DNA sequence: CGCCCATTTGAAAATAATCAATGGAAGTGG
DNA sequence: CCACTTCCATTGATTATTTTCAAATGGGCG
């Protein structure tokens, strides 16, 4: 009875907060399917705004979503990126505490929160999978706080890339988001992000097929740069 | 049926992650009492280490606990401070993802995780209160990520003080932790923390009765400094 | 009373931000 | 289909904030 372990994602260099549904939960969450509706959202389009009444959960099918918070003077923080299989909204109270926006054209399943919560209330398997998602998110959030609080620019970028690499299916990493997005996610400016990428490329640690696609050429070196974690 | 709202803590300037048991849950969590053992821990003493098998939950009765993560080269990050009524450990997987240490002589209740989880498994009220604690923690964690990623030193300190003030029972704020602790919590150095306090004192925004006790003299000014959130 | 350790304060150094300009790719419209 | 436009990324130079290094102060505890 493995109530706790999440084989799916390693936490070694892993401050990625998004929580995919763990594989052993697949059957449980698939019971949600009949309350979900498939929707598509265009690039840079909002899913919901910060402060909106939180009436839906979402699961990403294809594409990428970011969660954003805006400070009073317009500074932006990206809380997380959500990719295929990631579940969005479990942490909401009455309202969403962040905006959800599509980074690229994205397909999602939208669930009525009311229905799903009711379903979870008398299906312990569903409830448990939700708790597990929250638990994983919480650990990842703590890892990312340490990253934001204590790592320098290159360490943050290296951790970020390793993180994405762990999620990726093949050798290359998709970066559907802009450099500004990455900066807002890592607590850096676009320029600092760009310089870090240039440095990694110059040092032969990554290769860049295009702006939005990189491959790790020297994983050991990248891990050394991120070793702080 | 208020399944969501947490009247207890306002999130306005509130990146404090620790989650107190919401008041409406008190009766539910009090059913835990007979599985808990009261323990006391001395100043700077460990409760558990990062990586230890997570066999217990804890609730602070009196005193203060910090959660710490160490980076490879010794840099330290404090994930959270836990005060009276805060619950510790719900986010643990098989092992603790951070160390728990008493900031001052502290009294806690230690719960067998196995027993509590079993209890939660067939008492929906307990399970629900746990989910609520995790949900609150997750929101607070996101707020604090934005703080760490996007706020400057003075904004972080101001937010921190307002946060503690919201939890405080009377007009003055207890700071049982050291300046280094505050720095490790806010992603700053001890010196930067100290300079911020000196500045606030100089500007008449806070008054310092002692190193570990301050009073907010000009709340509006402090809120203006923290307004970013 | 005196020692020790945390805090405060100061000066110098470093990291990242800001300001500014150039380069390049994707998409639009003629 | 090509040229134009626009937006994003890159690179460079300068500035600012915070860190680091160093010294002095002071409060609490034995």
XYZ file of C-alpha atoms (C1' of nucleotides) in Angstrom:
518
model
C 0.000 0.000 0.000
C 2.095 2.833 -1.267
C 0.139 5.770 0.050
C 3.011 8.185 -0.153
C 5.779 7.562 -2.655
C 5.628 9.421 -5.943
C 7.774 7.432 -8.332
C 6.790 9.814 -11.077
C 8.934 12.784 -10.273
C 12.303 12.840 -8.601
C 12.868 15.640 -6.182
C 16.619 15.650 -6.577
C 16.862 18.863 -8.534
C 13.228 19.461 -8.641
C 11.591 22.680 -7.654
C 8.898 22.299 -10.266
C 5.670 22.728 -8.418
C 3.152 21.413 -10.900
C 1.858 18.052 -9.838
C 0.993 15.455 -12.381
C -1.505 12.841 -11.378
C 0.615 9.957 -10.079
C 0.323 6.885 -12.311
C -1.173 4.663 -9.628
C -3.963 7.195 -9.331
C -4.798 7.118 -12.999
C -7.728 4.782 -12.516
C -9.084 6.903 -9.694
C -8.912 10.186 -11.542
C -10.217 8.610 -14.716
C -13.507 8.363 -12.843
C -13.532 12.155 -13.227
C -13.679 11.891 -16.963
C -17.437 12.096 -17.267
C -17.617 15.382 -15.358
C -14.898 17.020 -17.487
C -15.261 19.104 -20.623
C -12.486 19.488 -23.176
C -11.599 23.089 -23.959
C -8.928 24.789 -26.003
C -7.264 28.100 -25.282
C -5.161 30.215 -27.600
C -1.652 31.458 -26.966
C -1.506 34.058 -24.189
C -5.203 33.639 -23.495
C -6.490 33.626 -19.923
C -8.052 30.567 -18.342
C -9.106 32.543 -15.285
C -7.994 35.645 -13.436
C -6.588 36.073 -9.969
C -9.527 36.671 -7.672
C -12.111 34.993 -9.886
C -14.520 32.695 -8.103
C -12.817 29.308 -8.266
C -15.492 27.188 -9.875
C -13.371 24.839 -11.938
C -10.393 22.577 -11.811
C -8.372 22.002 -14.956
C -6.109 19.305 -16.264
C -3.723 20.029 -19.092
C -4.009 17.646 -22.014
C -1.633 19.289 -24.438
C 0.225 22.572 -24.361
C 1.341 24.646 -21.394
C -0.218 26.932 -18.811
C 1.379 29.390 -16.417
C 0.060 30.672 -13.116
C 0.719 34.384 -12.532
C 0.558 36.797 -9.662
C 0.916 40.518 -10.198
C 2.382 42.833 -7.583
C 0.876 46.271 -7.098
C 3.335 48.027 -9.391
C 3.113 45.467 -12.159
C 5.985 43.187 -11.269
C 4.951 39.691 -12.217
C 5.667 36.377 -10.595
C 4.988 33.070 -12.268
C 4.126 30.468 -9.681
C 4.290 27.465 -11.906
C 4.184 26.023 -15.378
C 1.681 23.261 -16.021
C 2.197 20.711 -18.775
C 0.374 17.602 -19.963
C -1.323 15.698 -17.109
C -0.807 18.491 -14.581
C -3.805 19.368 -12.472
C -4.646 23.022 -11.799
C -6.682 24.583 -9.036
C -6.638 22.250 -6.045
C -5.065 24.951 -3.918
C -7.825 27.472 -4.591
C -10.022 28.731 -1.791
C -13.202 30.544 -2.734
C -11.225 32.414 -5.379
C -8.153 31.657 -7.426
C -5.015 33.026 -5.825
C -3.352 33.416 -9.202
C -4.277 33.869 -12.835
C -4.056 30.944 -15.233
C -2.882 31.706 -18.759
C -2.039 29.552 -21.750
C 1.608 29.854 -22.762
C 0.836 28.331 -26.153
C -2.282 26.955 -27.816
C -3.441 24.526 -25.173
C -6.032 21.804 -24.712
C -7.403 21.159 -21.247
C -10.147 19.333 -19.455
C -12.281 21.586 -17.327
C -14.012 20.048 -14.317
C -16.806 21.496 -12.282
C -15.267 21.915 -8.902
C -18.584 21.358 -7.185
C -19.091 18.027 -8.891
C -15.523 16.891 -8.437
C -15.502 17.782 -4.756
C -18.747 15.894 -4.312
C -17.247 12.945 -6.110
C -14.122 13.088 -3.974
C -16.282 13.270 -0.862
C -17.490 9.711 -1.344
C -14.715 8.158 -3.361
C -11.671 7.815 -1.097
C -9.482 6.946 -4.066
C -10.176 10.272 -5.713
C -9.780 12.141 -2.453
C -6.494 10.408 -1.839
C -5.139 11.238 -5.259
C -5.973 14.888 -4.639
C -4.210 14.870 -1.312
C -1.249 13.277 -3.006
C -1.171 15.974 -5.662
C -1.291 18.669 -2.997
C 1.414 16.989 -0.975
C 3.706 16.790 -3.981
C 2.985 20.408 -4.866
C 3.798 21.489 -1.358
C 7.175 19.746 -1.379
C 7.981 21.206 -4.757
C 6.934 24.646 -3.540
C 9.326 24.350 -0.638
C 12.114 23.331 -2.971
C 11.410 26.285 -5.161
C 11.375 28.664 -2.225
C 14.879 27.502 -1.393
C 15.840 28.081 -5.015
C 14.389 31.597 -5.030
C 15.775 32.471 -1.647
C 19.251 31.040 -1.843
C 20.426 30.185 -5.352
C 22.203 32.465 -7.797
C 21.127 33.048 -11.368
C 23.087 30.214 -12.983
C 22.032 27.713 -10.335
C 18.404 28.642 -10.878
C 18.637 28.227 -14.640
C 20.498 24.935 -14.347
C 17.897 23.587 -11.901
C 15.123 24.738 -14.175
C 16.574 22.957 -17.183
C 17.220 19.733 -15.283
C 13.689 19.875 -14.040
C 12.251 20.179 -17.492
C 14.604 17.477 -18.705
C 13.245 15.093 -16.073
C 9.758 15.642 -17.410
C 10.721 15.452 -21.056
C 10.078 12.318 -23.050
C 13.186 12.532 -25.195
C 16.585 14.184 -25.192
C 15.533 17.684 -26.097
C 13.717 20.177 -23.924
C 10.824 22.273 -25.108
C 10.697 25.818 -23.802
C 7.323 27.081 -25.005
C 7.535 30.097 -22.714
C 9.405 33.342 -23.365
C 12.614 34.390 -21.648
C 10.548 36.882 -19.698
C 8.310 34.052 -18.478
C 11.352 32.090 -17.354
C 12.656 35.181 -15.581
C 9.355 35.762 -13.820
C 9.359 32.116 -12.783
C 12.910 32.150 -11.444
C 12.976 35.633 -9.958
C 15.334 37.019 -12.606
C 15.129 39.428 -15.504
C 14.802 38.351 -19.092
C 18.322 39.656 -19.750
C 19.857 37.604 -16.964
C 18.090 34.496 -18.261
C 19.321 35.162 -21.764
C 22.888 35.663 -20.584
C 22.800 32.423 -18.620
C 21.615 30.523 -21.699
C 24.366 32.129 -23.775
C 26.941 31.126 -21.206
C 25.718 27.515 -21.097
C 25.794 27.385 -24.870
C 29.275 28.902 -24.995
C 30.507 26.347 -22.452
C 29.079 23.487 -24.493
C 26.685 22.456 -21.731
C 23.562 22.936 -23.790
C 22.822 23.101 -27.498
C 20.135 25.296 -28.923
C 18.178 24.062 -31.904
C 15.944 27.078 -31.698
C 14.989 29.656 -29.112
C 12.346 27.319 -27.775
C 14.219 24.065 -27.929
C 17.439 23.071 -26.205
C 19.303 19.817 -25.657
C 21.523 19.035 -22.710
C 24.972 18.271 -24.064
C 26.771 17.802 -20.754
C 24.413 16.722 -18.025
C 27.152 16.287 -15.430
C 28.266 19.857 -15.901
C 24.684 21.086 -15.661
C 24.158 19.111 -12.485
C 27.347 20.550 -11.076
C 26.012 24.043 -11.709
C 22.739 23.169 -10.005
C 24.336 21.098 -7.299
C 23.274 23.486 -4.591
C 20.023 21.556 -4.339
C -21.206 24.607 4.820
C -18.014 26.573 4.707
C -15.664 24.010 3.303
C -13.173 26.518 2.027
C -12.876 29.869 3.737
C -10.143 30.346 6.294
C -11.224 33.218 8.467
C -8.198 32.668 10.634
C -5.507 34.192 8.534
C -5.789 36.981 6.038
C -3.779 36.575 2.889
C -3.484 40.262 2.220
C 0.159 40.604 3.150
C 0.582 37.085 4.124
C 3.307 34.865 2.847
C 3.539 32.971 6.124
C 3.273 29.353 5.182
C 2.559 27.694 8.505
C -1.024 26.619 8.732
C -2.854 26.766 11.981
C -5.755 24.429 12.455
C -8.778 26.479 11.406
C -11.072 27.175 14.337
C -14.054 25.357 12.898
C -11.859 22.281 12.722
C -10.914 22.403 16.376
C -13.436 19.766 17.366
C -12.285 17.490 14.576
C -8.611 17.749 15.391
C -9.265 17.477 19.094
C -10.207 13.874 18.344
C -6.488 13.470 17.721
C -5.683 14.297 21.292
C -5.609 10.772 22.585
C -3.014 9.704 20.021
C -0.705 12.639 20.805
C 2.158 12.845 23.278
C 3.362 16.104 24.753
C 7.073 16.709 24.313
C 9.411 19.601 25.005
C 12.460 20.576 23.020
C 15.247 22.931 24.025
C 16.440 25.987 22.152
C 18.155 25.084 18.851
C 17.365 21.412 19.368
C 16.289 19.254 16.426
C 12.843 17.742 16.193
C 13.811 15.702 13.157
C 16.326 15.901 10.332
C 15.827 16.310 6.628
C 15.616 12.830 5.170
C 14.487 11.141 8.384
C 11.673 8.647 7.995
C 8.561 10.748 8.528
C 6.857 8.871 11.319
C 5.300 11.726 13.238
C 3.240 14.839 12.859
C 3.670 17.653 15.350
C 1.565 20.481 16.615
C 3.180 23.412 18.384
C 1.693 24.186 21.775
C 4.071 26.884 22.930
C 7.288 28.235 21.488
C 8.493 28.266 17.894
C 9.884 25.826 15.365
C 11.635 26.434 12.073
C 11.878 24.168 9.057
C 15.296 24.184 7.384
C 16.789 22.992 4.164
C 20.536 22.982 3.622
C 22.087 23.440 0.198
C 25.167 21.423 -0.724
C 27.617 24.143 0.268
C 25.952 24.963 3.550
C 23.665 27.786 2.524
C 20.520 27.481 4.571
C 16.920 28.179 3.710
C 14.180 28.375 6.287
C 10.922 27.209 4.804
C 8.689 28.325 7.593
C 8.266 29.273 11.200
C 5.664 27.399 13.210
C 4.021 28.923 16.258
C 1.301 27.859 18.662
C -1.401 25.735 16.990
C 0.584 25.233 13.786
C 0.677 21.710 12.451
C 3.936 20.275 11.124
C 4.571 17.421 8.751
C 1.496 17.005 6.556
C 3.560 17.617 3.464
C 6.034 14.830 4.217
C 6.346 11.847 1.918
C 8.180 8.807 3.219
C 10.799 11.142 4.619
C 10.816 14.718 5.846
C 11.834 17.134 3.132
C 13.245 19.548 5.696
C 14.635 19.536 9.204
C 12.516 20.717 12.108
C 14.305 22.665 14.835
C 13.135 24.509 17.920
C 13.893 28.221 17.752
C 13.339 28.534 21.504
C 12.325 26.154 24.275
C 9.204 24.676 22.768
C 6.338 22.420 23.756
C 4.678 20.279 21.113
C 2.296 17.422 20.701
C 3.742 14.567 18.747
C 1.340 12.321 16.854
C 2.015 8.942 15.387
C 1.548 9.495 11.719
C 0.370 5.954 11.188
C -2.362 6.324 13.765
C -3.409 9.768 12.633
C -3.586 8.720 9.001
C -5.692 5.727 9.990
C -7.934 8.013 11.995
C -8.231 10.451 9.101
C -9.051 7.550 6.781
C -12.388 6.967 8.480
C -13.167 10.357 9.969
C -13.942 12.724 7.093
C -13.845 15.700 9.441
C -10.228 15.041 10.314
C -9.332 14.351 6.707
C -11.022 17.559 5.668
C -9.182 19.635 8.239
C -5.908 18.209 6.972
C -6.767 19.043 3.396
C -7.676 22.522 4.524
C -4.334 22.939 6.265
C -2.499 21.798 3.156
C -4.550 24.088 0.964
C -3.778 27.090 3.129
C -0.109 26.166 3.232
C -0.011 25.918 -0.518
C -1.511 29.376 -0.995
C 0.872 30.834 1.530
C 3.779 29.087 -0.168
C 2.812 30.687 -3.458
C 2.627 34.084 -1.821
C 6.038 33.606 -0.356
C 7.494 32.510 -3.669
C 6.337 35.805 -5.121
C 7.951 37.574 -2.199
C 11.248 35.745 -2.673
C 11.210 36.116 -6.419
C 10.093 39.669 -6.832
C 10.300 41.797 -3.693
C 13.266 43.820 -2.502
C 14.763 43.628 0.961
C 12.617 46.268 2.620
C 9.412 44.918 1.099
C 10.250 41.461 2.381
C 10.932 42.691 5.905
C 7.797 44.823 5.954
C 5.673 41.886 4.766
C 7.274 39.657 7.354
C 6.491 42.043 10.189
C 2.900 42.590 9.084
C 2.496 38.864 8.896
C 3.698 38.329 12.409
C 1.571 41.237 13.571
C -1.522 39.566 12.127
C -0.785 36.481 14.194
C 0.108 38.375 17.347
C -2.342 38.650 20.182
C -1.388 42.153 21.241
C 0.370 45.201 19.857
C 3.921 43.990 20.085
C 5.592 41.378 17.942
C 7.775 38.614 19.309
C 10.778 37.712 17.233
C 12.149 34.622 18.953
C 14.388 33.853 15.998
C 17.776 35.408 15.243
C 18.473 37.913 12.483
C 20.212 35.115 10.627
C 17.034 33.026 10.852
C 15.008 35.898 9.449
C 17.540 36.304 6.672
C 17.424 32.617 5.813
C 13.648 32.823 5.780
C 13.481 35.884 3.537
C 16.397 35.127 1.250
C 18.587 37.875 2.695
C 21.707 38.105 4.800
C 21.671 38.842 8.487
C 23.288 42.208 7.776
C 20.620 43.236 5.298
C 17.924 42.270 7.783
C 19.602 44.279 10.492
C 19.957 47.320 8.272
C 16.291 47.146 7.329
C 15.291 47.047 10.991
C 17.563 50.006 11.725
C 16.021 51.949 8.878
C 12.465 51.215 10.061
C 13.414 52.266 13.570
C 15.096 55.432 12.295
C 11.993 56.302 10.275
C 9.757 55.825 13.294
C 7.853 52.964 11.692
C 8.736 50.428 14.359
C 9.893 50.639 17.943
C 12.257 48.149 19.450
C 11.806 47.185 23.072
C 14.515 44.594 22.724
C 16.206 42.704 19.942
C 13.444 40.123 20.048
C 10.466 42.386 20.508
C 9.194 45.159 18.265
C 6.043 47.226 18.066
C 4.577 48.695 14.922
C 4.417 52.459 15.399
C 3.136 53.391 11.960
C 1.193 50.583 10.383
C 0.206 52.599 7.319
C 3.819 53.318 6.522
C 4.717 49.681 6.992
C 1.901 48.622 4.712
C 3.066 51.129 2.140
C 6.509 49.551 2.205
C 5.018 46.097 1.770
C 2.358 47.214 -0.661
C 3.833 45.197 -3.480
C 1.790 42.237 -2.316
C 31.236 41.286 36.857
C 32.984 39.706 32.745
C 32.711 36.887 28.847
C 30.509 35.407 24.705
C 27.717 35.687 20.968
C 24.296 38.076 18.330
C 23.615 42.450 16.458
C 24.824 46.624 14.483
C 27.420 49.505 11.542
C 30.808 50.639 7.943
C 33.397 50.024 3.594
C 34.384 47.378 -0.444
C 33.082 43.994 -3.820
C 29.960 41.285 -6.570
C 25.813 39.966 -8.651
C 21.946 41.093 -11.053
C 19.023 44.942 -12.688
C 18.423 48.605 -15.659
C 19.056 51.203 -19.742
C 20.009 50.998 -24.525
C 20.813 49.209 -29.034
C 21.091 45.454 -32.324
C 19.728 41.138 -34.371
C 16.488 37.664 -35.965
C 12.449 34.984 -36.546
C 7.546 34.589 -37.213
C 3.573 36.335 -38.963
C 0.936 39.929 -41.949
C -0.430 42.072 -45.794
C 0.450 43.797 -50.244
C 6.093 35.222 -52.733
C 8.370 38.788 -50.848
C 8.823 42.805 -48.004
C 7.422 44.843 -43.949
C 6.312 44.922 -39.296
C 6.455 43.459 -34.822
C 7.926 41.118 -31.070
C 11.305 38.557 -28.708
C 16.066 37.507 -27.839
C 20.681 38.805 -27.499
C 24.479 41.632 -26.291
C 26.784 45.627 -24.245
C 27.485 49.374 -20.803
C 26.214 51.331 -16.637
C 23.929 51.504 -12.238
C 21.947 49.790 -8.028
C 21.092 46.626 -4.526
C 22.683 43.304 -1.745
C 26.505 40.558 -0.254
C 30.807 40.075 1.693
C 34.396 41.272 4.685
C 35.610 43.577 8.847
C 35.207 45.895 13.149
C 32.805 47.553 17.125
C 28.899 47.490 20.200
C 25.917 45.631 23.534
C 22.842 42.465 25.936
C 22.214 38.196 28.273
C 23.901 34.476 30.873
C 27.013 32.096 33.615
